[in-house]
Amino acid sequence: MVFAYLDPAAGGMIIQSIIALAVALPFILRSQIARGLDRIRGRNAVAKSEEHESSTD
Protein backbone atom coordinates (compact mmCIF):
# COMPACT_ATOMS: atom_id res chain seq x y z
CA MET A 1 0.00 0.00 0.00
CA VAL A 2 1.08 3.55 -0.73
CA PHE A 3 0.37 6.20 1.86
CA ALA A 4 0.45 9.85 0.89
CA TYR A 5 0.97 12.67 3.33
CA LEU A 6 -0.44 16.14 2.83
CA ASP A 7 0.65 18.71 5.34
CA PRO A 8 -1.81 21.52 6.17
CA ALA A 9 0.00 24.08 4.01
CA ALA A 10 -0.14 21.89 0.91
CA GLY A 11 -3.78 21.05 1.55
CA GLY A 12 -4.59 24.73 1.98
CA MET A 13 -2.87 25.58 -1.29
CA ILE A 14 -4.85 22.90 -3.11
CA ILE A 15 -8.13 24.15 -1.65
CA GLN A 16 -7.24 27.76 -2.49
CA SER A 17 -6.42 26.78 -6.07
CA ILE A 18 -9.75 24.99 -6.45
CA ILE A 19 -11.65 27.99 -5.06
CA ALA A 20 -9.74 30.42 -7.31
CA LEU A 21 -10.52 28.28 -10.35
CA ALA A 22 -14.20 28.12 -9.41
CA VAL A 23 -14.35 31.91 -9.06
CA ALA A 24 -12.37 32.73 -12.22
CA LEU A 25 -13.91 30.16 -14.56
CA PRO A 26 -17.26 31.95 -15.11
CA PHE A 27 -15.48 35.19 -16.08
CA ILE A 28 -13.17 33.39 -18.48
CA LEU A 29 -15.99 31.44 -20.06
CA ARG A 30 -18.19 34.54 -20.31
CA SER A 31 -15.56 36.43 -22.29
CA GLN A 32 -14.85 33.43 -24.52
CA ILE A 33 -18.55 32.87 -25.21
CA ALA A 34 -19.05 36.58 -25.97
CA ARG A 35 -16.07 36.53 -28.34
CA GLY A 36 -17.46 33.47 -30.13
CA LEU A 37 -20.90 35.02 -30.45
CA ASP A 38 -19.37 38.21 -31.84
CA ARG A 39 -17.56 36.18 -34.49
CA ILE A 40 -20.78 34.39 -35.41
CA ARG A 41 -22.67 37.67 -35.62
CA GLY A 42 -19.92 39.25 -37.73
CA ARG A 43 -18.85 41.88 -35.24
CA ASN A 44 -15.23 42.67 -34.52
CA ALA A 45 -13.28 44.56 -31.88
CA VAL A 46 -13.00 47.69 -34.06
CA ALA A 47 -16.77 48.01 -34.32
CA LYS A 48 -17.10 47.64 -30.56
CA SER A 49 -14.55 50.36 -29.86
CA GLU A 50 -16.23 52.71 -32.35
CA GLU A 51 -19.61 52.10 -30.70
CA HIS A 52 -18.13 52.82 -27.29
CA GLU A 53 -16.46 56.05 -28.45
CA SER A 54 -19.63 57.34 -30.12
CA SER A 55 -21.74 56.62 -27.04
CA THR A 56 -19.41 58.60 -24.76
CA ASP A 57 -19.48 61.75 -26.92
N, CA, C and O atoms as a GROMACS GRO file, in nm:
protein
  228
    1MET      N    1   0.082  -0.118   0.000
    1MET     CA    2   0.000   0.000   0.000
    1MET      C    3   0.087   0.125   0.000
    1MET      O    4   0.195   0.128   0.059
    2VAL      N    5   0.038   0.228  -0.067
    2VAL     CA    6   0.108   0.355  -0.073
    2VAL      C    7   0.030   0.455   0.011
    2VAL      O    8  -0.090   0.475  -0.009
    3PHE      N    9   0.099   0.518   0.103
    3PHE     CA   10   0.037   0.620   0.186
    3PHE      C   11   0.092   0.756   0.144
    3PHE      O   12   0.213   0.772   0.130
    4ALA      N   13   0.004   0.851   0.126
    4ALA     CA   14   0.045   0.985   0.089
    4ALA      C   15   0.020   1.077   0.208
    4ALA      O   16  -0.077   1.062   0.282
    5TYR      N   17   0.109   1.172   0.223
    5TYR     CA   18   0.097   1.267   0.333
    5TYR      C   19   0.080   1.407   0.276
    5TYR      O   20   0.160   1.451   0.193
    6LEU      N   21  -0.023   1.475   0.318
    6LEU     CA   22  -0.044   1.614   0.283
    6LEU      C   23  -0.037   1.697   0.411
    6LEU      O   24  -0.119   1.680   0.501
    7ASP      N   25   0.061   1.784   0.416
    7ASP     CA   26   0.065   1.871   0.534
    7ASP      C   27  -0.040   1.981   0.518
    7ASP      O   28  -0.090   2.002   0.407
    8PRO      N   29  -0.074   2.051   0.624
    8PRO     CA   30  -0.181   2.152   0.617
    8PRO      C   31  -0.154   2.262   0.515
    8PRO      O   32  -0.248   2.312   0.452
    9ALA      N   33  -0.030   2.301   0.498
    9ALA     CA   34   0.000   2.408   0.401
    9ALA      C   35  -0.029   2.362   0.259
    9ALA      O   36  -0.087   2.436   0.180
   10ALA      N   37   0.011   2.240   0.225
   10ALA     CA   38  -0.014   2.189   0.091
   10ALA      C   39  -0.164   2.171   0.068
   10ALA      O   40  -0.215   2.202  -0.040
   11GLY      N   41  -0.233   2.121   0.167
   11GLY     CA   42  -0.378   2.105   0.155
   11GLY      C   43  -0.448   2.239   0.137
   11GLY      O   44  -0.542   2.250   0.059
   12GLY      N   45  -0.402   2.339   0.211
   12GLY     CA   46  -0.459   2.472   0.198
   12GLY      C   47  -0.435   2.532   0.061
   12GLY      O   48  -0.522   2.599   0.005
   13MET      N   49  -0.317   2.508   0.006
   13MET     CA   50  -0.287   2.558  -0.129
   13MET      C   51  -0.376   2.490  -0.233
   13MET      O   52  -0.422   2.555  -0.327
   14ILE      N   53  -0.398   2.362  -0.217
   14ILE     CA   54  -0.484   2.290  -0.311
   14ILE      C   55  -0.627   2.343  -0.303
   14ILE      O   56  -0.690   2.366  -0.406
   15ILE      N   57  -0.677   2.363  -0.182
   15ILE     CA   58  -0.813   2.415  -0.165
   15ILE      C   59  -0.824   2.556  -0.220
   15ILE      O   60  -0.923   2.590  -0.285
   16GLN      N   61  -0.723   2.640  -0.197
   16GLN     CA   62  -0.724   2.776  -0.248
   16GLN      C   63  -0.722   2.776  -0.401
   16GLN      O   64  -0.790   2.858  -0.463
   17SER      N   65  -0.646   2.688  -0.461
   17SER     CA   66  -0.642   2.678  -0.607
   17SER      C   67  -0.777   2.637  -0.664
   17SER      O   68  -0.821   2.691  -0.766
   18ILE      N   69  -0.843   2.544  -0.599
   18ILE     CA   70  -0.974   2.499  -0.645
   18ILE      C   71  -1.076   2.612  -0.634
   18ILE      O   72  -1.156   2.633  -0.725
   19ILE      N   73  -1.073   2.686  -0.524
   19ILE     CA   74  -1.165   2.799  -0.506
   19ILE      C   75  -1.137   2.908  -0.609
   19ILE      O   76  -1.231   2.964  -0.666
   20ALA      N   77  -1.010   2.939  -0.633
   20ALA     CA   78  -0.974   3.042  -0.731
   20ALA      C   79  -1.021   3.002  -0.870
   20ALA      O   80  -1.071   3.086  -0.946
   21LEU      N   81  -1.006   2.876  -0.905
   21LEU     CA   82  -1.052   2.828  -1.035
   21LEU      C   83  -1.204   2.839  -1.046
   21LEU      O   84  -1.256   2.880  -1.150
   22ALA      N   85  -1.274   2.804  -0.940
   22ALA     CA   86  -1.420   2.811  -0.940
   22ALA      C   87  -1.469   2.956  -0.954
   22ALA      O   88  -1.573   2.980  -1.015
   23VAL      N   89  -1.396   3.050  -0.897
   23VAL     CA   90  -1.435   3.191  -0.906
   23VAL      C   91  -1.400   3.250  -1.043
   23VAL      O   92  -1.478   3.327  -1.098
   24ALA      N   93  -1.284   3.215  -1.097
   24ALA     CA   94  -1.237   3.273  -1.222
   24ALA      C   95  -1.302   3.212  -1.346
   24ALA      O   96  -1.318   3.279  -1.447
   25LEU      N   97  -1.340   3.086  -1.339
   25LEU     CA   98  -1.391   3.016  -1.456
   25LEU      C   99  -1.513   3.083  -1.520
   25LEU      O  100  -1.516   3.094  -1.642
   26PRO      N  101  -1.612   3.129  -1.445
   26PRO     CA  102  -1.726   3.195  -1.511
   26PRO      C  103  -1.686   3.320  -1.589
   26PRO      O  104  -1.742   3.347  -1.695
   27PHE      N  105  -1.592   3.398  -1.537
   27PHE     CA  106  -1.548   3.519  -1.608
   27PHE      C  107  -1.474   3.484  -1.736
   27PHE      O  108  -1.493   3.548  -1.839
   28ILE      N  109  -1.391   3.382  -1.730
   28ILE     CA  110  -1.317   3.339  -1.848
   28ILE      C  111  -1.413   3.286  -1.953
   28ILE      O  112  -1.404   3.321  -2.071
   29LEU      N  113  -1.504   3.201  -1.911
   29LEU     CA  114  -1.600   3.144  -2.006
   29LEU      C  115  -1.691   3.251  -2.064
   29LEU      O  116  -1.726   3.246  -2.182
   30ARG      N  117  -1.731   3.348  -1.981
   30ARG     CA  118  -1.819   3.454  -2.030
   30ARG      C  119  -1.752   3.533  -2.142
   30ARG      O  120  -1.815   3.562  -2.244
   31SER      N  121  -1.625   3.567  -2.125
   31SER     CA  122  -1.556   3.643  -2.229
   31SER      C  123  -1.534   3.559  -2.353
   31SER      O  124  -1.543   3.610  -2.465
   32GLN      N  125  -1.505   3.430  -2.336
   32GLN     CA  126  -1.485   3.343  -2.452
   32GLN      C  127  -1.616   3.322  -2.528
   32GLN      O  128  -1.618   3.322  -2.651
   33ILE      N  129  -1.725   3.305  -2.456
   33ILE     CA  130  -1.855   3.287  -2.521
   33ILE      C  131  -1.894   3.415  -2.594
   33ILE      O  132  -1.944   3.409  -2.707
   34ALA      N  133  -1.872   3.530  -2.532
   34ALA     CA  134  -1.905   3.658  -2.597
   34ALA      C  135  -1.821   3.676  -2.723
   34ALA      O  136  -1.872   3.723  -2.825
   35ARG      N  137  -1.694   3.641  -2.717
   35ARG     CA  138  -1.607   3.653  -2.834
   35ARG      C  139  -1.656   3.561  -2.946
   35ARG      O  140  -1.658   3.601  -3.063
   36GLY      N  141  -1.695   3.440  -2.912
   36GLY     CA  142  -1.746   3.347  -3.013
   36GLY      C  143  -1.876   3.395  -3.074
   36GLY      O  144  -1.895   3.385  -3.196
   37LEU      N  145  -1.965   3.448  -2.992
   37LEU     CA  146  -2.090   3.502  -3.045
   37LEU      C  147  -2.066   3.622  -3.135
   37LEU      O  148  -2.134   3.639  -3.236
   38ASP      N  149  -1.970   3.707  -3.099
   38ASP     CA  150  -1.937   3.821  -3.184
   38ASP      C  151  -1.886   3.775  -3.320
   38ASP      O  152  -1.919   3.834  -3.422
   39ARG      N  153  -1.806   3.670  -3.321
   39ARG     CA  154  -1.756   3.617  -3.449
   39ARG      C  155  -1.871   3.563  -3.532
   39ARG      O  156  -1.876   3.582  -3.654
   40ILE      N  157  -1.964   3.494  -3.468
   40ILE     CA  158  -2.078   3.438  -3.541
   40ILE      C  159  -2.164   3.551  -3.597
   40ILE      O  160  -2.213   3.542  -3.710
   41ARG      N  161  -2.182   3.655  -3.519
   41ARG     CA  162  -2.267   3.767  -3.562
   41ARG      C  163  -2.196   3.860  -3.660
   41ARG      O  164  -2.261   3.947  -3.719
   42GLY      N  165  -2.066   3.844  -3.677
   42GLY     CA  166  -1.992   3.925  -3.773
   42GLY      C  167  -1.938   4.054  -3.716
   42GLY      O  168  -1.895   4.142  -3.792
   43ARG      N  169  -1.941   4.068  -3.587
   43ARG     CA  170  -1.885   4.188  -3.524
   43ARG      C  171  -1.737   4.167  -3.500
   43ARG      O  172  -1.689   4.053  -3.492
   44ASN      N  173  -1.665   4.277  -3.488
   44ASN     CA  174  -1.523   4.267  -3.452
   44ASN      C  175  -1.490   4.370  -3.346
   44ASN      O  176  -1.574   4.452  -3.310
   45ALA      N  177  -1.369   4.367  -3.298
   45ALA     CA  178  -1.328   4.456  -3.189
   45ALA      C  179  -1.330   4.602  -3.231
   45ALA      O  180  -1.356   4.689  -3.148
   46VAL      N  181  -1.302   4.631  -3.358
   46VAL     CA  182  -1.300   4.769  -3.406
   46VAL      C  183  -1.441   4.827  -3.398
   46VAL      O  184  -1.458   4.941  -3.356
   47ALA      N  185  -1.539   4.752  -3.438
   47ALA     CA  186  -1.677   4.801  -3.432
   47ALA      C  187  -1.719   4.827  -3.288
   47ALA      O  188  -1.789   4.924  -3.262
   48LYS      N  189  -1.677   4.742  -3.197
   48LYS     CA  190  -1.711   4.764  -3.056
   48LYS      C  191  -1.648   4.892  -3.004
   48LYS      O  192  -1.714   4.968  -2.933
   49SER      N  193  -1.521   4.917  -3.037
   49SER     CA  194  -1.455   5.036  -2.986
   49SER      C  195  -1.517   5.162  -3.046
   49SER      O  196  -1.528   5.263  -2.978
   50GLU      N  197  -1.558   5.156  -3.173
   50GLU     CA  198  -1.623   5.271  -3.235
   50GLU      C  199  -1.759   5.298  -3.170
   50GLU      O  200  -1.795   5.414  -3.150
   51GLU      N  201  -1.833   5.192  -3.138
   51GLU     CA  202  -1.961   5.210  -3.070
   51GLU      C  203  -1.941   5.273  -2.934
   51GLU      O  204  -2.018   5.360  -2.894
   52HIS      N  205  -1.839   5.230  -2.862
   52HIS     CA  206  -1.813   5.282  -2.729
   52HIS      C  207  -1.774   5.429  -2.736
   52HIS      O  208  -1.820   5.509  -2.654
   53GLU      N  209  -1.689   5.466  -2.832
   53GLU     CA  210  -1.646   5.605  -2.845
   53GLU      C  211  -1.763   5.695  -2.883
   53GLU      O  212  -1.773   5.807  -2.832
   54SER      N  213  -1.851   5.650  -2.971
   54SER     CA  214  -1.963   5.734  -3.012
   54SER      C  215  -2.066   5.750  -2.900
   54SER      O  216  -2.134   5.852  -2.894
   55SER      N  217  -2.077   5.652  -2.813
   55SER     CA  218  -2.174   5.662  -2.704
   55SER      C  219  -2.125   5.753  -2.592
   55SER      O  220  -2.206   5.804  -2.515
   56THR      N  221  -1.994   5.774  -2.581
   56THR     CA  222  -1.940   5.860  -2.476
   56THR      C  223  -1.936   6.006  -2.517
   56THR      O  224  -1.918   6.093  -2.432
   57ASP      N  225  -1.953   6.035  -2.646
   57ASP     CA  226  -1.948   6.175  -2.692
   57ASP      C  227  -2.076   6.247  -2.663
   57ASP      O  228  -2.088   6.365  -2.695
   0.00000   0.00000   0.00000
